[in-house]
PDB file of C-alpha atoms and ligand atoms in Angstrom:
ATOM      1  CA  UNK A 255      13.627  -4.438 -29.073  1.00  0.00           C
ATOM      2  CA  UNK A 256      14.081  -3.014 -32.557  1.00  0.00           C
ATOM      3  CA  UNK A 257      17.657  -4.276 -32.997  1.00  0.00           C
ATOM      4  CA  UNK A 258      17.087  -7.631 -31.262  1.00  0.00           C
ATOM      5  CA  UNK A 259      14.799 -10.480 -32.140  1.00  0.00           C
ATOM      6  CA  UNK A 260      13.062 -11.375 -28.913  1.00  0.00           C
ATOM      7  CA  UNK A 261      12.433 -15.106 -28.745  1.00  0.00           C
ATOM      8  CA  UNK A 262      11.042 -15.641 -25.233  1.00  0.00           C
ATOM      9  CA  UNK A 263      12.031 -18.732 -23.233  1.00  0.00           C
ATOM     10  CA  UNK A 264       8.316 -19.452 -22.687  1.00  0.00           C
ATOM     11  CA  UNK A 265       7.976 -20.211 -26.385  1.00  0.00           C
ATOM     12  CA  UNK A 266      11.021 -22.427 -26.338  1.00  0.00           C
ATOM     13  CA  UNK A 267      10.487 -24.606 -23.314  1.00  0.00           C
ATOM     14  CA  UNK A 268       7.669 -23.695 -20.924  1.00  0.00           C
ATOM     15  CA  UNK A 269       5.421 -26.605 -19.908  1.00  0.00           C
ATOM     16  CA  UNK A 270       3.252 -25.541 -16.940  1.00  0.00           C
ATOM     17  CA  UNK A 271       3.480 -28.021 -14.085  1.00  0.00           C
ATOM     18  CA  UNK A 272       0.356 -26.698 -12.419  1.00  0.00           C
ATOM     19  CA  UNK A 273      -2.763 -26.359 -14.522  1.00  0.00           C
ATOM     20  CA  UNK A 274      -5.982 -25.438 -12.803  1.00  0.00           C
ATOM     21  CA  UNK A 275      -8.918 -23.327 -13.919  1.00  0.00           C
ATOM     22  CA  UNK A 276      -8.191 -19.609 -13.712  1.00  0.00           C
ATOM     23  CA  UNK A 277      -8.565 -16.582 -15.963  1.00  0.00           C
ATOM     24  CA  UNK A 278      -4.840 -16.062 -15.303  1.00  0.00           C
ATOM     25  CA  UNK A 279      -4.118 -18.683 -17.905  1.00  0.00           C
ATOM     26  CA  UNK A 280      -3.563 -16.111 -20.673  1.00  0.00           C
ATOM     27  CA  UNK A 281      -0.593 -14.576 -18.911  1.00  0.00           C
ATOM     28  CA  UNK A 282       1.426 -17.619 -17.913  1.00  0.00           C
ATOM     29  CA  UNK A 283       4.052 -17.289 -20.690  1.00  0.00           C
ATOM     30  CA  UNK A 284       4.691 -13.646 -19.774  1.00  0.00           C
ATOM     31  CA  UNK A 285       4.907 -14.444 -16.047  1.00  0.00           C
ATOM     32  CA  UNK A 286       7.445 -17.168 -16.815  1.00  0.00           C
ATOM     33  CA  UNK A 287       9.610 -14.888 -18.959  1.00  0.00           C
ATOM     34  CA  UNK A 288       9.390 -11.986 -16.529  1.00  0.00           C
ATOM     35  CA  UNK A 289      10.799 -14.090 -13.659  1.00  0.00           C
ATOM     36  CA  UNK A 290      13.606 -15.174 -15.954  1.00  0.00           C
ATOM     37  CA  UNK A 291      14.481 -11.531 -16.633  1.00  0.00           C
ATOM     38  CA  UNK A 292      14.157  -9.874 -13.245  1.00  0.00           C
ATOM     39  CA  UNK A 293      15.267 -12.893 -11.163  1.00  0.00           C
ATOM     40  CA  UNK A 294      13.387 -11.740  -8.044  1.00  0.00           C
ATOM     41  CA  UNK A 295      14.915 -12.626  -4.701  1.00  0.00           C
ATOM     42  CA  UNK A 296      11.607 -11.885  -3.008  1.00  0.00           C
ATOM     43  CA  UNK A 297       8.207 -12.363  -4.671  1.00  0.00           C
ATOM     44  CA  UNK A 298       4.880 -11.742  -2.946  1.00  0.00           C
ATOM     45  CA  UNK A 299       1.497 -12.624  -4.344  1.00  0.00           C
ATOM     46  CA  UNK A 300      -1.674 -11.120  -2.846  1.00  0.00           C
ATOM     47  CA  UNK A 301      -4.525 -13.402  -3.862  1.00  0.00           C
ATOM     48  CA  UNK A 302      -3.532 -16.963  -4.645  1.00  0.00           C
ATOM     49  CA  UNK A 303      -6.712 -19.045  -4.744  1.00  0.00           C
ATOM     50  CA  UNK A 304      -5.736 -22.321  -6.443  1.00  0.00           C
ATOM     51  CA  UNK A 305      -2.248 -21.117  -7.265  1.00  0.00           C
ATOM     52  CA  UNK A 306      -2.085 -20.847 -11.043  1.00  0.00           C
ATOM     53  CA  UNK A 307      -0.138 -17.609 -11.173  1.00  0.00           C
ATOM     54  CA  UNK A 308       1.816 -18.292  -7.990  1.00  0.00           C
ATOM     55  CA  UNK A 309       3.135 -21.666  -9.090  1.00  0.00           C
ATOM     56  CA  UNK A 310       4.098 -20.290 -12.470  1.00  0.00           C
ATOM     57  CA  UNK A 311       6.358 -17.808 -10.682  1.00  0.00           C
ATOM     58  CA  UNK A 312       7.756 -20.688  -8.604  1.00  0.00           C
ATOM     59  CA  UNK A 313       8.295 -22.926 -11.624  1.00  0.00           C
ATOM     60  CA  UNK A 314      10.149 -20.138 -13.414  1.00  0.00           C
ATOM     61  CA  UNK A 315      12.343 -19.610 -10.348  1.00  0.00           C
ATOM     62  CA  UNK A 316      13.368 -23.243 -10.448  1.00  0.00           C
ATOM     63  CA  UNK A 317      13.881 -23.420 -14.199  1.00  0.00           C
ATOM     64  CA  UNK A 318      15.863 -20.150 -14.368  1.00  0.00           C
ATOM     65  CA  UNK A 319      17.825 -21.051 -11.222  1.00  0.00           C
ATOM     66  CA  UNK A 320      16.639 -17.958  -9.373  1.00  0.00           C
ATOM     67  CA  UNK A 321      17.964 -17.864  -5.826  1.00  0.00           C
ATOM     68  CA  UNK A 322      14.904 -16.466  -4.062  1.00  0.00           C
ATOM     69  CA  UNK A 323      11.697 -17.118  -2.186  1.00  0.00           C
ATOM     70  CA  UNK A 324       8.057 -16.529  -3.013  1.00  0.00           C
ATOM     71  CA  UNK A 325       5.269 -15.811  -0.519  1.00  0.00           C
ATOM     72  CA  UNK A 326       1.655 -16.608  -1.266  1.00  0.00           C
ATOM     73  CA  UNK A 327      -0.745 -14.508   0.824  1.00  0.00           C
ATOM     74  CA  UNK A 328      -4.439 -15.380   0.935  1.00  0.00           C
ATOM     75  CA  UNK A 329      -7.066 -15.936   3.611  1.00  0.00           C
ATOM     76  CA  UNK A 330      -8.158 -18.901   1.450  1.00  0.00           C
ATOM     77  CA  UNK A 331     -11.761 -18.133   2.266  1.00  0.00           C
ATOM     78  CA  UNK A 332     -12.729 -16.439  -1.009  1.00  0.00           C
ATOM     79  CA  UNK A 333     -14.119 -12.969  -1.508  1.00  0.00           C
ATOM     80  CA  UNK A 334     -17.145 -11.269  -3.095  1.00  0.00           C
ATOM     81  CA  UNK A 335     -15.889 -12.103  -6.622  1.00  0.00           C
ATOM     82  CA  UNK A 336     -14.574 -15.644  -6.223  1.00  0.00           C
ATOM     83  CA  UNK A 337     -17.329 -16.439  -3.664  1.00  0.00           C
ATOM     84  CA  UNK A 338     -16.444 -18.442  -0.629  1.00  0.00           C
ATOM     85  CA  UNK A 339     -14.848 -21.829  -0.940  1.00  0.00           C
ATOM     86  CA  UNK A 340     -13.811 -24.594   1.434  1.00  0.00           C
ATOM     87  CA  UNK A 341     -10.471 -25.566   2.890  1.00  0.00           C
ATOM     88  CA  UNK A 342      -9.735 -28.174   0.202  1.00  0.00           C
ATOM     89  CA  UNK A 343      -8.378 -25.375  -2.064  1.00  0.00           C
ATOM     90  CA  UNK A 344      -5.802 -24.370   0.543  1.00  0.00           C
ATOM     91  CA  UNK A 345      -4.921 -28.011   1.269  1.00  0.00           C
ATOM     92  CA  UNK A 346      -4.313 -28.657  -2.424  1.00  0.00           C
ATOM     93  CA  UNK A 347      -2.099 -25.554  -2.791  1.00  0.00           C
ATOM     94  CA  UNK A 348      -0.169 -26.503   0.368  1.00  0.00           C
ATOM     95  CA  UNK A 349       0.420 -30.007  -0.941  1.00  0.00           C
ATOM     96  CA  UNK A 350       1.616 -28.772  -4.309  1.00  0.00           C
ATOM     97  CA  UNK A 351       3.960 -26.251  -2.602  1.00  0.00           C
ATOM     98  CA  UNK A 352       5.383 -28.974  -0.347  1.00  0.00           C
ATOM     99  CA  UNK A 353       5.786 -31.507  -3.147  1.00  0.00           C
ATOM    100  CA  UNK A 354       7.375 -29.202  -5.718  1.00  0.00           C
ATOM    101  CA  UNK A 355       8.716 -25.981  -4.172  1.00  0.00           C
ATOM    102  CA  UNK A 356      10.080 -26.772  -0.721  1.00  0.00           C
ATOM    103  CA  UNK A 357      12.434 -23.977   0.337  1.00  0.00           C
ATOM    104  CA  UNK A 358      11.015 -21.637  -2.326  1.00  0.00           C
ATOM    105  CA  UNK A 359       7.269 -21.287  -1.726  1.00  0.00           C
ATOM    106  CA  UNK A 360       5.838 -20.108   1.593  1.00  0.00           C
ATOM    107  CA  UNK A 361       2.103 -19.804   2.227  1.00  0.00           C
ATOM    108  CA  UNK A 362       0.741 -17.096   4.525  1.00  0.00           C
ATOM    109  CA  UNK A 363      -2.873 -17.984   5.276  1.00  0.00           C
ATOM    110  CA  UNK A 364      -4.037 -14.603   6.490  1.00  0.00           C
ATOM    111  CA  UNK A 365      -5.503 -11.261   5.424  1.00  0.00           C
ATOM    112  CA  UNK A 366      -3.300  -9.013   3.318  1.00  0.00           C
ATOM    113  CA  UNK A 367      -3.262  -6.313   5.995  1.00  0.00           C
ATOM    114  CA  UNK A 368      -2.029  -8.780   8.621  1.00  0.00           C
ATOM    115  CA  UNK A 369       0.774  -9.990   6.342  1.00  0.00           C
ATOM    116  CA  UNK A 370       2.198  -6.482   5.894  1.00  0.00           C
ATOM    117  CA  UNK A 371       4.148  -6.678   9.155  1.00  0.00           C
ATOM    118  CA  UNK A 372       6.157  -9.664   7.843  1.00  0.00           C
ATOM    119  CA  UNK A 373       7.872  -7.674   5.070  1.00  0.00           C
ATOM    120  CA  UNK A 374      10.427  -4.888   5.344  1.00  0.00           C
ATOM    121  CA  UNK A 375      10.053  -1.686   3.406  1.00  0.00           C
ATOM    122  CA  UNK A 376      11.622  -1.708  -0.079  1.00  0.00           C
ATOM    123  CA  UNK A 377      12.253  -5.465   0.011  1.00  0.00           C
ATOM    124  CA  UNK A 378       9.867  -7.018  -2.542  1.00  0.00           C
ATOM    125  CA  UNK A 379      11.193  -7.375  -6.091  1.00  0.00           C
ATOM    126  CA  UNK A 380       8.024  -8.809  -7.631  1.00  0.00           C
ATOM    127  CA  UNK A 381       4.572  -8.048  -6.196  1.00  0.00           C
ATOM    128  CA  UNK A 382       1.419  -9.458  -7.743  1.00  0.00           C
ATOM    129  CA  UNK A 383      -1.866  -7.829  -6.702  1.00  0.00           C
ATOM    130  CA  UNK A 384      -4.780 -10.162  -7.383  1.00  0.00           C
ATOM    131  CA  UNK A 385      -7.185  -9.944  -4.423  1.00  0.00           C
ATOM    132  CA  UNK A 386     -10.689  -8.498  -4.489  1.00  0.00           C
ATOM    133  CA  UNK A 387     -11.107  -6.540  -7.715  1.00  0.00           C
ATOM    134  CA  UNK A 388     -13.186  -3.543  -6.688  1.00  0.00           C
ATOM    135  CA  UNK A 389     -11.659  -0.098  -7.188  1.00  0.00           C
ATOM    136  CA  UNK A 390     -11.414   0.550  -3.435  1.00  0.00           C
ATOM    137  CA  UNK A 391      -9.872  -2.848  -2.654  1.00  0.00           C
ATOM    138  CA  UNK A 392      -7.148  -2.661  -5.298  1.00  0.00           C
ATOM    139  CA  UNK A 393      -6.366   0.928  -4.353  1.00  0.00           C
ATOM    140  CA  UNK A 394      -5.995  -0.110  -0.717  1.00  0.00           C
ATOM    141  CA  UNK A 395      -3.819  -3.125  -1.587  1.00  0.00           C
ATOM    142  CA  UNK A 396      -1.604  -0.941  -3.770  1.00  0.00           C
ATOM    143  CA  UNK A 397      -1.277   1.882  -1.208  1.00  0.00           C
ATOM    144  CA  UNK A 398      -0.481  -0.525   1.618  1.00  0.00           C
ATOM    145  CA  UNK A 399       2.043  -2.637  -0.283  1.00  0.00           C
ATOM    146  CA  UNK A 400       3.773  -0.059  -2.500  1.00  0.00           C
ATOM    147  CA  UNK A 401       6.222   0.967   0.283  1.00  0.00           C
ATOM    148  CA  UNK A 402       7.244  -2.702   0.578  1.00  0.00           C
ATOM    149  CA  UNK A 403       8.400  -2.836  -3.033  1.00  0.00           C
ATOM    150  CA  UNK A 404      12.044  -2.229  -3.779  1.00  0.00           C
ATOM    151  CA  UNK A 405      12.808   0.715  -6.088  1.00  0.00           C
ATOM    152  CA  UNK A 406      13.004  -0.764  -9.556  1.00  0.00           C
ATOM    153  CA  UNK A 407      10.751  -3.654  -8.484  1.00  0.00           C
ATOM    154  CA  UNK A 408       7.824  -4.842 -10.562  1.00  0.00           C
ATOM    155  CA  UNK A 409       4.162  -4.767  -9.572  1.00  0.00           C
ATOM    156  CA  UNK A 410       1.631  -6.826 -11.516  1.00  0.00           C
ATOM    157  CA  UNK A 411      -2.125  -6.211 -11.518  1.00  0.00           C
ATOM    158  CA  UNK A 412      -4.483  -8.838 -12.811  1.00  0.00           C
ATOM    159  CA  UNK A 413      -7.898  -8.070 -14.388  1.00  0.00           C
ATOM    160  CA  UNK A 414      -7.044  -4.597 -15.647  1.00  0.00           C
ATOM    161  CA  UNK A 415      -9.373  -5.129 -18.648  1.00  0.00           C
ATOM    162  CA  UNK A 416     -12.306  -6.706 -16.843  1.00  0.00           C
ATOM    163  CA  UNK A 417     -15.330  -4.426 -16.873  1.00  0.00           C
ATOM    164  CA  UNK A 418     -17.829  -6.747 -15.301  1.00  0.00           C
ATOM    165  CA  UNK A 419     -19.850  -6.457 -12.116  1.00  0.00           C
ATOM    166  CA  UNK A 420     -18.228  -3.948  -9.785  1.00  0.00           C
ATOM    167  CA  UNK A 421     -14.657  -4.682 -10.948  1.00  0.00           C
ATOM    168  CA  UNK A 422     -12.584  -1.504 -10.798  1.00  0.00           C
ATOM    169  CA  UNK A 423      -8.947  -2.541 -11.343  1.00  0.00           C
ATOM    170  CA  UNK A 424      -9.236  -1.102 -14.877  1.00  0.00           C
ATOM    171  CA  UNK A 425     -10.115   2.325 -13.445  1.00  0.00           C
ATOM    172  CA  UNK A 426      -7.368   2.305 -10.866  1.00  0.00           C
ATOM    173  CA  UNK A 427      -4.805   1.138 -13.421  1.00  0.00           C
ATOM    174  CA  UNK A 428      -5.919   3.842 -15.891  1.00  0.00           C
ATOM    175  CA  UNK A 429      -5.161   6.394 -13.199  1.00  0.00           C
ATOM    176  CA  UNK A 430      -1.696   4.923 -12.683  1.00  0.00           C
ATOM    177  CA  UNK A 431      -1.087   4.951 -16.424  1.00  0.00           C
ATOM    178  CA  UNK A 432      -1.669   8.709 -16.427  1.00  0.00           C
ATOM    179  CA  UNK A 433       0.987   9.319 -13.773  1.00  0.00           C
ATOM    180  CA  UNK A 434       3.574   6.506 -13.686  1.00  0.00           C
ATOM    181  CA  UNK A 435       6.593   6.740 -16.014  1.00  0.00           C
ATOM    182  CA  UNK A 436       7.180   3.002 -16.511  1.00  0.00           C
ATOM    183  CA  UNK A 437       3.910   1.198 -16.936  1.00  0.00           C
ATOM    184  CA  UNK A 438       2.483  -1.219 -19.484  1.00  0.00           C
ATOM    185  CA  UNK A 439      -0.732  -3.150 -20.051  1.00  0.00           C
ATOM    186  CA  UNK A 440      -1.386  -6.467 -21.739  1.00  0.00           C
ATOM    187  CA  UNK A 441      -4.937  -6.242 -23.039  1.00  0.00           C
ATOM    188  CA  UNK A 442      -5.659  -9.865 -23.825  1.00  0.00           C
ATOM    189  CA  UNK A 443      -7.555 -12.211 -21.536  1.00  0.00           C
ATOM    190  CA  UNK A 444      -8.715 -10.226 -18.521  1.00  0.00           C
ATOM    191  CA  UNK A 445      -5.662  -7.987 -18.875  1.00  0.00           C
ATOM    192  CA  UNK A 446      -2.434  -7.728 -16.923  1.00  0.00           C
ATOM    193  CA  UNK A 447      -0.889  -4.459 -15.818  1.00  0.00           C
ATOM    194  CA  UNK A 448       2.859  -4.129 -15.250  1.00  0.00           C
ATOM    195  CA  UNK A 449       4.362  -1.258 -13.258  1.00  0.00           C
ATOM    196  CA  UNK A 450       8.008  -0.669 -12.481  1.00  0.00           C
ATOM    197  CA  UNK A 451       8.525   1.300  -9.280  1.00  0.00           C
ATOM    198  CA  UNK A 452      10.801   4.264 -10.043  1.00  0.00           C
ATOM    199  CA  UNK A 453      14.427   4.161  -8.909  1.00  0.00           C
ATOM    200  CA  UNK A 454      16.806   1.267  -8.478  1.00  0.00           C
ATOM    201  CA  UNK A 455      19.320   0.001 -10.965  1.00  0.00           C
ATOM    202  CA  UNK A 456      18.321   0.051 -14.571  1.00  0.00           C
ATOM    203  CA  UNK A 457      18.179  -3.393 -16.084  1.00  0.00           C
ATOM    204  CA  UNK A 458      18.475  -3.913 -19.791  1.00  0.00           C
ATOM    205  CA  UNK A 459      16.418  -6.618 -21.411  1.00  0.00           C
ATOM    206  CA  UNK A 460      14.446  -6.750 -24.636  1.00  0.00           C
ATOM    207  CA  UNK A 461      11.314  -7.537 -22.621  1.00  0.00           C
ATOM    208  CA  UNK A 462      11.598  -4.634 -20.173  1.00  0.00           C
ATOM    209  CA  UNK A 463      12.784  -2.261 -22.890  1.00  0.00           C
ATOM    210  CA  UNK A 464       9.816  -3.048 -25.123  1.00  0.00           C
ATOM    211  CA  UNK A 465       7.343  -2.623 -22.277  1.00  0.00           C
ATOM    212  CA  UNK A 466       8.695   0.552 -20.753  1.00  0.00           C
ATOM    213  CA  UNK A 467      10.597   2.423 -23.445  1.00  0.00           C
ATOM    214  CA  UNK A 468       9.460   0.786 -26.664  1.00  0.00           C
ATOM    215  CA  UNK A 469       7.884   2.666 -29.551  1.00  0.00           C
ATOM    216  CA  UNK A 470       4.125   2.207 -30.000  1.00  0.00           C
ATOM    217  CA  UNK A 471       4.927  -0.309 -32.735  1.00  0.00           C
ATOM    218  CA  UNK A 472       7.292  -2.311 -30.505  1.00  0.00           C
ATOM    219  CA  UNK A 473       4.725  -2.297 -27.711  1.00  0.00           C
ATOM    220  CA  UNK A 474       2.032  -3.443 -30.103  1.00  0.00           C
ATOM    221  CA  UNK A 475       4.319  -6.266 -31.347  1.00  0.00           C
ATOM    222  CA  UNK A 476       5.029  -7.348 -27.774  1.00  0.00           C
ATOM    223  CA  UNK A 477       1.331  -7.520 -26.981  1.00  0.00           C
ATOM    224  CA  UNK A 478       0.753  -9.589 -30.088  1.00  0.00           C
ATOM    225  CA  UNK A 479       3.651 -11.890 -29.209  1.00  0.00           C
ATOM    226  CA  UNK A 480       2.065 -12.752 -25.879  1.00  0.00           C
ATOM    227  CA  UNK A 481      -1.382 -13.238 -27.394  1.00  0.00           C
ATOM    228  CA  UNK A 482       0.274 -15.805 -29.684  1.00  0.00           C
ATOM    229  CA  UNK A 483       2.314 -17.288 -26.840  1.00  0.00           C
ATOM    230  CA  UNK A 484      -0.840 -17.986 -24.830  1.00  0.00           C
ATOM    231  CA  UNK A 485      -2.614 -19.506 -27.853  1.00  0.00           C
ATOM    232  CA  UNK A 486       0.472 -21.578 -28.589  1.00  0.00           C
ATOM    233  CA  UNK A 487       0.594 -22.860 -25.001  1.00  0.00           C
ATOM    234  CA  UNK A 488      -3.089 -23.786 -25.119  1.00  0.00           C
ATOM    235  CA  UNK A 489      -2.657 -25.571 -28.475  1.00  0.00           C
ATOM    236  CA  UNK A 490       0.312 -27.542 -27.129  1.00  0.00           C
ATOM    237  CA  UNK A 491      -1.669 -28.518 -24.035  1.00  0.00           C
ATOM    238  CA  UNK A 492      -4.594 -29.723 -26.083  1.00  0.00           C
ATOM    239  CA  UNK A 493      -2.236 -31.686 -28.350  1.00  0.00           C
ATOM    240  CA  UNK A 494      -0.553 -33.422 -25.449  1.00  0.00           C
ATOM    241  CA  UNK A 495      -3.928 -34.159 -23.811  1.00  0.00           C
ATOM    242  CA  UNK A 496      -5.094 -35.700 -27.048  1.00  0.00           C
ATOM    243  CA  UNK A 497      -1.896 -37.731 -27.321  1.00  0.00           C
ATOM    244  CA  UNK A 498      -2.260 -38.955 -23.722  1.00  0.00           C
ATOM    245  CA  UNK A 499      -5.899 -39.900 -24.315  1.00  0.00           C
ATOM    246  CA  UNK A 500      -4.940 -41.848 -27.417  1.00  0.00           C
ATOM    247  CA  UNK A 501      -2.080 -43.593 -25.665  1.00  0.00           C
ATOM    248  CA  UNK A 502      -4.466 -44.501 -22.819  1.00  0.00           C
ATOM    249  CA  UNK A 503      -7.144 -45.941 -25.059  1.00  0.00           C
ATOM    250  CA  UNK A 504      -4.438 -47.707 -27.113  1.00  0.00           C
ATOM    251  CA  UNK A 505      -3.229 -49.573 -24.090  1.00  0.00           C
ATOM    252  CA  UNK A 506      -6.773 -50.778 -23.395  1.00  0.00           C
ATOM    253  CA  UNK A 507      -7.030 -52.923 -26.468  1.00  0.00           C
ATOM    254  CA  UNK A 508      -5.485 -51.145 -29.394  1.00  0.00           C
ATOM    255  CA  UNK A 509      -8.316 -48.707 -30.208  1.00  0.00           C
ATOM    256  CA  UNK A 510      -6.115 -45.668 -29.960  1.00  0.00           C
ATOM    257  CA  UNK A 511      -6.304 -44.495 -33.556  1.00  0.00           C
ATOM    258  CA  UNK A 512      -6.394 -40.768 -34.043  1.00  0.00           C
ATOM    259  CA  UNK A 513      -9.713 -39.440 -35.265  1.00  0.00           C
TER     260      UNK A 513
HETATM  261  C1  SAM B 968      -8.873 -13.705  -7.958  1.00  0.00           C
HETATM  262  S1  SAM B 968      -8.427 -14.805  -6.688  1.00  0.00           S
HETATM  263  C2  SAM B 968      -6.680 -15.069  -7.028  1.00  0.00           C
HETATM  264  C3  SAM B 968      -6.418 -15.755  -8.338  1.00  0.00           C
HETATM  265  C4  SAM B 968      -5.064 -16.342  -8.512  1.00  0.00           C
HETATM  266  N1  SAM B 968      -4.006 -15.349  -8.480  1.00  0.00           N
HETATM  267  C5  SAM B 968      -4.965 -17.196  -9.768  1.00  0.00           C
HETATM  268  O1  SAM B 968      -3.871 -17.393 -10.305  1.00  0.00           O
HETATM  269  O2  SAM B 968      -5.985 -17.710 -10.245  1.00  0.00           O
HETATM  270  C6  SAM B 968      -8.471 -13.755  -5.300  1.00  0.00           C
HETATM  271  C7  SAM B 968      -8.087 -14.382  -3.954  1.00  0.00           C
HETATM  272  O3  SAM B 968      -7.830 -13.296  -3.052  1.00  0.00           O
HETATM  273  C8  SAM B 968      -8.225 -13.659  -1.773  1.00  0.00           C
HETATM  274  N2  SAM B 968      -8.455 -12.387  -1.037  1.00  0.00           N
HETATM  275  C9  SAM B 968      -9.198 -11.330  -1.427  1.00  0.00           C
HETATM  276  N3  SAM B 968      -9.081 -10.338  -0.561  1.00  0.00           N
HETATM  277  C10 SAM B 968      -8.245 -10.769   0.428  1.00  0.00           C
HETATM  278  C11 SAM B 968      -7.694 -10.162   1.600  1.00  0.00           C
HETATM  279  N4  SAM B 968      -7.985  -8.892   1.934  1.00  0.00           N
HETATM  280  N5  SAM B 968      -6.855 -10.874   2.365  1.00  0.00           N
HETATM  281  C12 SAM B 968      -6.553 -12.152   2.015  1.00  0.00           C
HETATM  282  N6  SAM B 968      -7.009 -12.755   0.901  1.00  0.00           N
HETATM  283  C13 SAM B 968      -7.849 -12.085   0.129  1.00  0.00           C
HETATM  284  C14 SAM B 968      -9.430 -14.538  -1.945  1.00  0.00           C
HETATM  285  O4  SAM B 968      -9.582 -15.439  -0.874  1.00  0.00           O
HETATM  286  C15 SAM B 968      -9.151 -15.248  -3.295  1.00  0.00           C
HETATM  287  O5  SAM B 968      -8.639 -16.538  -3.083  1.00  0.00           O
END
């Protein structure tokens, strides 16, 4: 990263097509850029809920012309942290998948452990673990799904900074950080952990280099870049909402002056 200026595509052109409430919002620009770099043929998300992270992966696949598929695994019942919710969440996700990502997005409405049988060992290139956030649950999800990840594949963990209630992803991720050679943590928002499974072909990119082999200063700069990228995205969203509101009120009788 030191010899290259990294100007991520998310800053240049990313307009999220799916925007729903989720604490994942702080990591959308990174998720978008990551898909553009690793171009995963097979993505699996464990824990989808209303699909904010999942559809960002899908959108990036389309916009970077990635030839692959993405599986969304969730019982769509909720858990101890999200609390239970009704079927309208699943119906909404299914409709969005059908309308925008036919042939790319596949929904597996089932428990994570039941979905395991559908994936071959060492096949997944991008795995996102975002189910129940207790220490035991994330450890179980990681242990069960790690063999399914291709060497060199990327595993994301959401909520690695959340120290509320009985959340324990932070503790499990701290343990991984002490033992895994290629691992990185974004600290903003609720935190996002990034782990590259050892092996596979090495892939050069300013993003991966900064995360996994960057100096402390380069890693710090990368973290800052994505803090700014998420603020920038939010500011742009607010600006376009404001513009749309003004345009709307303008058409109802010319009172659309900015305030
Ligand atoms: C934190 S939410 C996912 C958030 C989502 N990634 C986003 O972008 O906002 C966790 C989801 O995991 C699901 N879940 C938790 N444990 C599960 C399990 N063992 N099997 C299937 N789904 C599970 C819940 O139903 C819930 O919808």
